[in-house]
Amino acid sequence: MEHSNFLQILGKIQEAITQLNNLENELQELHFLQHLIDTIPSPVFYKDPRGIYRGCNKAFEECMGVPKNQIIGKSYSDLVPAEVAEVNTRMDKILLNNPGVQSYDGVLPFADGTLHDVIYNKATVHGVSNKLLGLVGVTVDITKRKKAEEALIISEEKFRNIFSQSPIGIILIDNNGILMDANQASLNIFGVTKNDDLVGFKIFEDLNIPE
């Protein structure tokens, strides 16, 4: 074998080794990134520009109730009821047509049949020369917060009904002695017709009330 041919073959072998090393490094980076998103407790996913899933984390697998290999290559409409998929598919198209970030409230059906209130946080992903590669999303479950807010509203409504309808005069005063609220019975006691005649005053200083 001629010396020049040997050098060419050697060069190609070295080039192939370099490519293999680069590929191995890239695979290690991908493995690290996958491990990283798997530690996130919220469902994480990424899709290509056609809305097809190309990856997700374990939390997304759990809420969908299927392994990753049954998610990748499918669209959202393949995994959830049509009425839920329609909203998210429409929002995906809006984001992909107007690259950037997107956040909105919605629902996510879990594998156990329950519907969870969630916030969808999505952003487009770009590659070389700003080429659109798809989008990545994180779903934050706010079901417990929603229930707490609803319970608080109900509690406030109950308090307001008791407060306003009580035959006993009830007033609310802050730490500085300023009257914050008064019910109808209190207005009758003080001889005023509207709440504004009491609210904002120091009840034992500003108001003309007999001892």
Coordinates of C-alpha atoms in Angstrom, one line a residue, residues 42-45 53 59-60 62-64 76 79-81 84 88 105-120 138-141 143:
S42 CA -44.8 18.9 36.6
P43 CA -45.6 17.3 33.2
V44 CA -43.1 18.5 30.5
F45 CA -43.3 17.8 26.8
Y53 CA -44.8 14.8 20.4
A59 CA -44.6 13.2 35.1
F60 CA -46.2 13.5 31.6
E62 CA -47.9 9.3 34.5
C63 CA -50.6 11.8 33.9
M64 CA -51.3 10.3 30.4
Y76 CA -52.6 15.5 21.6
L79 CA -54.2 10.9 23.7
V80 CA -57.1 12.9 25.1
P81 CA -60.9 13.6 24.5
V84 CA -59.9 19.0 25.4
N88 CA -54.8 23.0 23.1
D105 CA -55.5 28.3 32.0
G106 CA -57.0 25.0 30.9
V107 CA -57.8 21.4 32.0
L108 CA -55.8 18.2 31.7
P109 CA -57.5 14.8 31.9
F110 CA -55.4 12.4 34.0
A111 CA -55.2 8.7 33.4
D112 CA -57.4 8.0 36.4
G113 CA -60.3 9.8 34.7
T114 CA -60.0 13.0 36.8
L115 CA -59.9 16.5 35.2
H116 CA -57.2 18.8 36.7
D117 CA -57.2 22.6 36.5
V118 CA -53.8 23.5 35.0
I119 CA -51.8 26.4 33.6
Y120 CA -50.1 25.6 30.3
V138 CA -44.7 22.7 31.1
T139 CA -48.1 22.0 32.7
V140 CA -48.6 23.3 36.3
D141 CA -51.4 21.7 38.3
T143 CA -56.4 22.0 41.1

